[in-house]
């Protein structure tokens, strides 16, 4: 039997009534926020976001209707009850002292705030120690950017729970689940999931581009080839998810004896496509481990 991932859950979409903050306004924060706004889980006036360049932040986020933009991370922390930390691993040390001081100085107001780290490679234990947070107040998550169109997937972990934050935790699960598949997993799997699902869209985009290039080489107009390639990948992925069949079984169903498909599959095997993809996941996983 083909298992996508153990304990995978498709959460029902709901509405979050809390203010939600994003420290860092880059691609991942934008993907999460834009997806939640499109789904109606959040309204624009509930969203607070901070980044170092206010002009760029406003240009990107104002089309979403988000007006609470700032260069002050503490402003986000003071307003939001769920705070997504969406910065690069190398930027994390620059914000730790500021956030740690905020937690220490306003503990009573912040003790029911849930911080959700989207930082690749940074462990829960390090987050807790560097930010001076209680274990129940921090979640480590790895979403991917297709969340912005509602078909993402997210894995998340926490060390312990508390009645103070279980409500926040459930709200976070609803938000992630509204944007695709949501998985609660042991933290030991997060780096591998980063290499597979977090980085995976980039691998698939390269495949779509290459598939379209092959069509162009055979005389198909570029715009048509790109649509055909993207639709083919989407259709194949949906077939795997909806039928539950192993991809190898579905591949065999397409490969007629002596037909065109098996000749194409042979060419992919000659190019070691499967080994190359496996190597990509392995290298990305190791890089995530290095970042910790």
PDB file of N, CA and C in Angstrom, residues 60-129:
ATOM      1  N   UNK A  60       4.826  45.203  -1.743  1.00  0.00           N
ATOM      2  CA  UNK A  60       4.456  43.803  -1.950  1.00  0.00           C
ATOM      3  C   UNK A  60       3.167  43.436  -1.230  1.00  0.00           C
ATOM      4  N   UNK A  61       2.977  43.955  -0.028  1.00  0.00           N
ATOM      5  CA  UNK A  61       1.857  43.508   0.802  1.00  0.00           C
ATOM      6  C   UNK A  61       0.595  44.354   0.662  1.00  0.00           C
ATOM      7  N   UNK A  62       0.724  45.586   0.217  1.00  0.00           N
ATOM      8  CA  UNK A  62      -0.469  46.437   0.105  1.00  0.00           C
ATOM      9  C   UNK A  62      -1.504  45.895  -0.880  1.00  0.00           C
ATOM     10  N   UNK A  63      -1.106  45.223  -1.998  1.00  0.00           N
ATOM     11  CA  UNK A  63      -2.132  44.646  -2.862  1.00  0.00           C
ATOM     12  C   UNK A  63      -3.001  43.593  -2.169  1.00  0.00           C
ATOM     13  N   UNK A  64      -2.486  43.015  -1.074  1.00  0.00           N
ATOM     14  CA  UNK A  64      -3.281  42.064  -0.298  1.00  0.00           C
ATOM     15  C   UNK A  64      -4.233  42.779   0.657  1.00  0.00           C
ATOM     16  N   UNK A  65      -4.089  44.103   0.763  1.00  0.00           N
ATOM     17  CA  UNK A  65      -4.902  44.870   1.701  1.00  0.00           C
ATOM     18  C   UNK A  65      -4.277  44.998   3.071  1.00  0.00           C
ATOM     19  N   UNK A  66      -3.051  44.495   3.231  1.00  0.00           N
ATOM     20  CA  UNK A  66      -2.364  44.546   4.521  1.00  0.00           C
ATOM     21  C   UNK A  66      -1.755  45.926   4.713  1.00  0.00           C
ATOM     22  N   UNK A  67      -2.167  46.601   5.773  1.00  0.00           N
ATOM     23  CA  UNK A  67      -1.663  47.956   6.058  1.00  0.00           C
ATOM     24  C   UNK A  67      -0.786  48.005   7.296  1.00  0.00           C
ATOM     25  N   UNK A  68      -0.819  46.959   8.118  1.00  0.00           N
ATOM     26  CA  UNK A  68      -0.007  46.936   9.339  1.00  0.00           C
ATOM     27  C   UNK A  68       1.397  46.439   8.993  1.00  0.00           C
ATOM     28  N   UNK A  69       2.189  47.309   8.388  1.00  0.00           N
ATOM     29  CA  UNK A  69       3.560  46.979   8.017  1.00  0.00           C
ATOM     30  C   UNK A  69       4.515  47.857   8.793  1.00  0.00           C
ATOM     31  N   UNK A  70       5.667  47.298   9.179  1.00  0.00           N
ATOM     32  CA  UNK A  70       6.581  48.030  10.051  1.00  0.00           C
ATOM     33  C   UNK A  70       7.993  47.470   9.921  1.00  0.00           C
ATOM     34  N   UNK A  71       8.956  48.245  10.366  1.00  0.00           N
ATOM     35  CA  UNK A  71      10.337  47.753  10.472  1.00  0.00           C
ATOM     36  C   UNK A  71      10.640  47.304  11.896  1.00  0.00           C
ATOM     37  N   UNK A  72       9.668  47.424  12.773  1.00  0.00           N
ATOM     38  CA  UNK A  72       9.850  47.110  14.195  1.00  0.00           C
ATOM     39  C   UNK A  72       9.235  45.736  14.499  1.00  0.00           C
ATOM     40  N   UNK A  73      10.085  44.748  14.739  1.00  0.00           N
ATOM     41  CA  UNK A  73       9.596  43.405  15.054  1.00  0.00           C
ATOM     42  C   UNK A  73       8.750  43.380  16.320  1.00  0.00           C
ATOM     43  N   UNK A  74       9.085  44.224  17.262  1.00  0.00           N
ATOM     44  CA  UNK A  74       8.358  44.225  18.531  1.00  0.00           C
ATOM     45  C   UNK A  74       6.919  44.686  18.352  1.00  0.00           C
ATOM     46  N   UNK A  75       6.686  45.520  17.371  1.00  0.00           N
ATOM     47  CA  UNK A  75       5.320  45.960  17.093  1.00  0.00           C
ATOM     48  C   UNK A  75       4.456  44.776  16.671  1.00  0.00           C
ATOM     49  N   UNK A  76       5.037  43.874  15.887  1.00  0.00           N
ATOM     50  CA  UNK A  76       4.329  42.670  15.481  1.00  0.00           C
ATOM     51  C   UNK A  76       4.044  41.788  16.691  1.00  0.00           C
ATOM     52  N   UNK A  77       5.055  41.594  17.527  1.00  0.00           N
ATOM     53  CA  UNK A  77       4.926  40.735  18.702  1.00  0.00           C
ATOM     54  C   UNK A  77       3.880  41.280  19.671  1.00  0.00           C
ATOM     55  N   UNK A  78       3.827  42.587  19.815  1.00  0.00           N
ATOM     56  CA  UNK A  78       2.888  43.200  20.761  1.00  0.00           C
ATOM     57  C   UNK A  78       1.437  43.035  20.320  1.00  0.00           C
ATOM     58  N   UNK A  79       1.189  42.982  19.022  1.00  0.00           N
ATOM     59  CA  UNK A  79      -0.190  42.931  18.524  1.00  0.00           C
ATOM     60  C   UNK A  79      -0.693  41.513  18.268  1.00  0.00           C
ATOM     61  N   UNK A  80       0.182  40.620  17.834  1.00  0.00           N
ATOM     62  CA  UNK A  80      -0.263  39.312  17.343  1.00  0.00           C
ATOM     63  C   UNK A  80      -0.247  38.255  18.440  1.00  0.00           C
ATOM     64  N   UNK A  81      -1.174  37.304  18.363  1.00  0.00           N
ATOM     65  CA  UNK A  81      -1.206  36.174  19.283  1.00  0.00           C
ATOM     66  C   UNK A  81      -0.595  34.916  18.663  1.00  0.00           C
ATOM     67  N   UNK A  82      -0.461  34.910  17.348  1.00  0.00           N
ATOM     68  CA  UNK A  82       0.298  33.875  16.655  1.00  0.00           C
ATOM     69  C   UNK A  82       1.321  34.593  15.794  1.00  0.00           C
ATOM     70  N   UNK A  83       2.598  34.321  16.051  1.00  0.00           N
ATOM     71  CA  UNK A  83       3.674  35.037  15.374  1.00  0.00           C
ATOM     72  C   UNK A  83       4.517  34.048  14.578  1.00  0.00           C
ATOM     73  N   UNK A  84       4.538  34.209  13.255  1.00  0.00           N
ATOM     74  CA  UNK A  84       5.374  33.389  12.388  1.00  0.00           C
ATOM     75  C   UNK A  84       6.732  34.070  12.238  1.00  0.00           C
ATOM     76  N   UNK A  85       7.794  33.344  12.564  1.00  0.00           N
ATOM     77  CA  UNK A  85       9.149  33.867  12.392  1.00  0.00           C
ATOM     78  C   UNK A  85       9.670  33.336  11.064  1.00  0.00           C
ATOM     79  N   UNK A  86       9.690  34.193  10.066  1.00  0.00           N
ATOM     80  CA  UNK A  86       9.984  33.782   8.684  1.00  0.00           C
ATOM     81  C   UNK A  86      11.239  34.477   8.175  1.00  0.00           C
ATOM     82  N   UNK A  87      12.361  34.238   8.838  1.00  0.00           N
ATOM     83  CA  UNK A  87      13.616  34.849   8.417  1.00  0.00           C
ATOM     84  C   UNK A  87      14.595  33.756   8.009  1.00  0.00           C
ATOM     85  N   UNK A  88      15.632  34.145   7.289  1.00  0.00           N
ATOM     86  CA  UNK A  88      16.668  33.207   6.897  1.00  0.00           C
ATOM     87  C   UNK A  88      17.469  32.785   8.136  1.00  0.00           C
ATOM     88  N   UNK A  89      18.026  31.566   8.134  1.00  0.00           N
ATOM     89  CA  UNK A  89      18.786  31.114   9.312  1.00  0.00           C
ATOM     90  C   UNK A  89      19.909  32.056   9.708  1.00  0.00           C
ATOM     91  N   UNK A  90      20.563  32.671   8.718  1.00  0.00           N
ATOM     92  CA  UNK A  90      21.670  33.567   9.027  1.00  0.00           C
ATOM     93  C   UNK A  90      21.207  34.889   9.636  1.00  0.00           C
ATOM     94  N   UNK A  91      19.909  35.200   9.474  1.00  0.00           N
ATOM     95  CA  UNK A  91      19.354  36.422  10.056  1.00  0.00           C
ATOM     96  C   UNK A  91      18.874  36.193  11.485  1.00  0.00           C
ATOM     97  N   UNK A  92      18.590  34.946  11.834  1.00  0.00           N
ATOM     98  CA  UNK A  92      18.017  34.635  13.138  1.00  0.00           C
ATOM     99  C   UNK A  92      18.804  35.229  14.312  1.00  0.00           C
ATOM    100  N   UNK A  93      20.150  35.102  14.332  1.00  0.00           N
ATOM    101  CA  UNK A  93      20.876  35.684  15.477  1.00  0.00           C
ATOM    102  C   UNK A  93      20.675  37.186  15.641  1.00  0.00           C
ATOM    103  N   UNK A  94      20.336  37.878  14.554  1.00  0.00           N
ATOM    104  CA  UNK A  94      20.162  39.331  14.630  1.00  0.00           C
ATOM    105  C   UNK A  94      18.871  39.734  15.333  1.00  0.00           C
ATOM    106  N   UNK A  95      17.902  38.825  15.396  1.00  0.00           N
ATOM    107  CA  UNK A  95      16.622  39.181  16.006  1.00  0.00           C
ATOM    108  C   UNK A  95      16.405  38.525  17.367  1.00  0.00           C
ATOM    109  N   UNK A  96      17.314  37.618  17.757  1.00  0.00           N
ATOM    110  CA  UNK A  96      17.071  36.864  18.989  1.00  0.00           C
ATOM    111  C   UNK A  96      17.056  37.745  20.229  1.00  0.00           C
ATOM    112  N   UNK A  97      18.037  38.634  20.351  1.00  0.00           N
ATOM    113  CA  UNK A  97      18.104  39.442  21.575  1.00  0.00           C
ATOM    114  C   UNK A  97      16.888  40.350  21.696  1.00  0.00           C
ATOM    115  N   UNK A  98      16.439  40.891  20.572  1.00  0.00           N
ATOM    116  CA  UNK A  98      15.268  41.765  20.582  1.00  0.00           C
ATOM    117  C   UNK A  98      14.023  41.006  21.029  1.00  0.00           C
ATOM    118  N   UNK A  99      13.819  39.819  20.486  1.00  0.00           N
ATOM    119  CA  UNK A  99      12.652  39.032  20.851  1.00  0.00           C
ATOM    120  C   UNK A  99      12.769  38.497  22.275  1.00  0.00           C
ATOM    121  N   UNK A 100      13.959  38.109  22.671  1.00  0.00           N
ATOM    122  CA  UNK A 100      14.167  37.612  24.033  1.00  0.00           C
ATOM    123  C   UNK A 100      13.843  38.688  25.054  1.00  0.00           C
ATOM    124  N   UNK A 101      14.286  39.905  24.783  1.00  0.00           N
ATOM    125  CA  UNK A 101      13.991  41.015  25.698  1.00  0.00           C
ATOM    126  C   UNK A 101      12.494  41.305  25.744  1.00  0.00           C
ATOM    127  N   UNK A 102      11.831  41.203  24.606  1.00  0.00           N
ATOM    128  CA  UNK A 102      10.387  41.446  24.568  1.00  0.00           C
ATOM    129  C   UNK A 102       9.650  40.428  25.426  1.00  0.00           C
ATOM    130  N   UNK A 103      10.057  39.159  25.320  1.00  0.00           N
ATOM    131  CA  UNK A 103       9.433  38.105  26.117  1.00  0.00           C
ATOM    132  C   UNK A 103       9.666  38.342  27.599  1.00  0.00           C
ATOM    133  N   UNK A 104      10.896  38.734  27.955  1.00  0.00           N
ATOM    134  CA  UNK A 104      11.234  38.950  29.363  1.00  0.00           C
ATOM    135  C   UNK A 104      10.497  40.156  29.940  1.00  0.00           C
ATOM    136  N   UNK A 105      10.348  41.209  29.158  1.00  0.00           N
ATOM    137  CA  UNK A 105       9.759  42.450  29.655  1.00  0.00           C
ATOM    138  C   UNK A 105       8.236  42.457  29.671  1.00  0.00           C
ATOM    139  N   UNK A 106       7.628  41.588  28.866  1.00  0.00           N
ATOM    140  CA  UNK A 106       6.168  41.598  28.769  1.00  0.00           C
ATOM    141  C   UNK A 106       5.632  40.173  28.842  1.00  0.00           C
ATOM    142  N   UNK A 107       6.142  39.417  29.809  1.00  0.00           N
ATOM    143  CA  UNK A 107       5.841  37.995  29.881  1.00  0.00           C
ATOM    144  C   UNK A 107       4.347  37.739  30.061  1.00  0.00           C
ATOM    145  N   UNK A 108       3.677  38.494  30.898  1.00  0.00           N
ATOM    146  CA  UNK A 108       2.264  38.243  31.184  1.00  0.00           C
ATOM    147  C   UNK A 108       1.407  38.347  29.933  1.00  0.00           C
ATOM    148  N   UNK A 109       1.705  39.344  29.092  1.00  0.00           N
ATOM    149  CA  UNK A 109       0.920  39.506  27.859  1.00  0.00           C
ATOM    150  C   UNK A 109       1.307  38.502  26.780  1.00  0.00           C
ATOM    151  N   UNK A 110       2.568  38.037  26.825  1.00  0.00           N
ATOM    152  CA  UNK A 110       3.062  37.183  25.758  1.00  0.00           C
ATOM    153  C   UNK A 110       3.004  35.697  26.092  1.00  0.00           C
ATOM    154  N   UNK A 111       2.647  35.362  27.326  1.00  0.00           N
ATOM    155  CA  UNK A 111       2.715  33.944  27.705  1.00  0.00           C
ATOM    156  C   UNK A 111       1.680  33.089  26.967  1.00  0.00           C
ATOM    157  N   UNK A 112       0.645  33.721  26.407  1.00  0.00           N
ATOM    158  CA  UNK A 112      -0.331  32.963  25.618  1.00  0.00           C
ATOM    159  C   UNK A 112      -0.120  33.143  24.120  1.00  0.00           C
ATOM    160  N   UNK A 113       1.010  33.766  23.739  1.00  0.00           N
ATOM    161  CA  UNK A 113       1.346  33.924  22.320  1.00  0.00           C
ATOM    162  C   UNK A 113       2.056  32.670  21.827  1.00  0.00           C
ATOM    163  N   UNK A 114       1.707  32.224  20.638  1.00  0.00           N
ATOM    164  CA  UNK A 114       2.373  31.078  20.032  1.00  0.00           C
ATOM    165  C   UNK A 114       3.312  31.574  18.940  1.00  0.00           C
ATOM    166  N   UNK A 115       4.580  31.219  19.057  1.00  0.00           N
ATOM    167  CA  UNK A 115       5.573  31.554  18.043  1.00  0.00           C
ATOM    168  C   UNK A 115       5.768  30.336  17.145  1.00  0.00           C
ATOM    169  N   UNK A 116       5.705  30.559  15.832  1.00  0.00           N
ATOM    170  CA  UNK A 116       5.850  29.476  14.860  1.00  0.00           C
ATOM    171  C   UNK A 116       7.079  29.774  14.012  1.00  0.00           C
ATOM    172  N   UNK A 117       8.112  28.975  14.183  1.00  0.00           N
ATOM    173  CA  UNK A 117       9.353  29.191  13.445  1.00  0.00           C
ATOM    174  C   UNK A 117       9.307  28.483  12.101  1.00  0.00           C
ATOM    175  N   UNK A 118       9.582  29.244  11.049  1.00  0.00           N
ATOM    176  CA  UNK A 118       9.686  28.691   9.694  1.00  0.00           C
ATOM    177  C   UNK A 118      11.159  28.686   9.267  1.00  0.00           C
ATOM    178  N   UNK A 119      12.060  28.764  10.230  1.00  0.00           N
ATOM    179  CA  UNK A 119      13.487  28.919   9.934  1.00  0.00           C
ATOM    180  C   UNK A 119      14.109  27.551   9.681  1.00  0.00           C
ATOM    181  N   UNK A 120      14.632  27.351   8.499  1.00  0.00           N
ATOM    182  CA  UNK A 120      15.216  26.056   8.137  1.00  0.00           C
ATOM    183  C   UNK A 120      16.388  25.721   9.047  1.00  0.00           C
ATOM    184  N   UNK A 121      16.364  24.503   9.575  1.00  0.00           N
ATOM    185  CA  UNK A 121      17.506  23.987  10.312  1.00  0.00           C
ATOM    186  C   UNK A 121      17.585  24.340  11.786  1.00  0.00           C
ATOM    187  N   UNK A 122      16.859  25.355  12.243  1.00  0.00           N
ATOM    188  CA  UNK A 122      16.974  25.789  13.635  1.00  0.00           C
ATOM    189  C   UNK A 122      16.078  24.919  14.511  1.00  0.00           C
ATOM    190  N   UNK A 123      16.682  24.220  15.480  1.00  0.00           N
ATOM    191  CA  UNK A 123      15.950  23.254  16.296  1.00  0.00           C
ATOM    192  C   UNK A 123      15.046  23.941  17.323  1.00  0.00           C
ATOM    193  N   UNK A 124      14.079  23.184  17.806  1.00  0.00           N
ATOM    194  CA  UNK A 124      13.202  23.689  18.861  1.00  0.00           C
ATOM    195  C   UNK A 124      13.986  24.049  20.111  1.00  0.00           C
ATOM    196  N   UNK A 125      14.947  23.201  20.465  1.00  0.00           N
ATOM    197  CA  UNK A 125      15.714  23.472  21.683  1.00  0.00           C
ATOM    198  C   UNK A 125      16.483  24.776  21.565  1.00  0.00           C
ATOM    199  N   UNK A 126      17.057  25.009  20.407  1.00  0.00           N
ATOM    200  CA  UNK A 126      17.784  26.271  20.219  1.00  0.00           C
ATOM    201  C   UNK A 126      16.831  27.455  20.250  1.00  0.00           C
ATOM    202  N   UNK A 127      15.668  27.315  19.631  1.00  0.00           N
ATOM    203  CA  UNK A 127      14.683  28.395  19.645  1.00  0.00           C
ATOM    204  C   UNK A 127      14.266  28.728  21.071  1.00  0.00           C
ATOM    205  N   UNK A 128      14.004  27.704  21.850  1.00  0.00           N
ATOM    206  CA  UNK A 128      13.581  27.902  23.240  1.00  0.00           C
ATOM    207  C   UNK A 128      14.665  28.608  24.039  1.00  0.00           C
ATOM    208  N   UNK A 129      15.903  28.157  23.873  1.00  0.00           N
ATOM    209  CA  UNK A 129      17.009  28.752  24.637  1.00  0.00           C
ATOM    210  C   UNK A 129      17.322  30.172  24.171  1.00  0.00           C
TER     211      UNK A 129
END
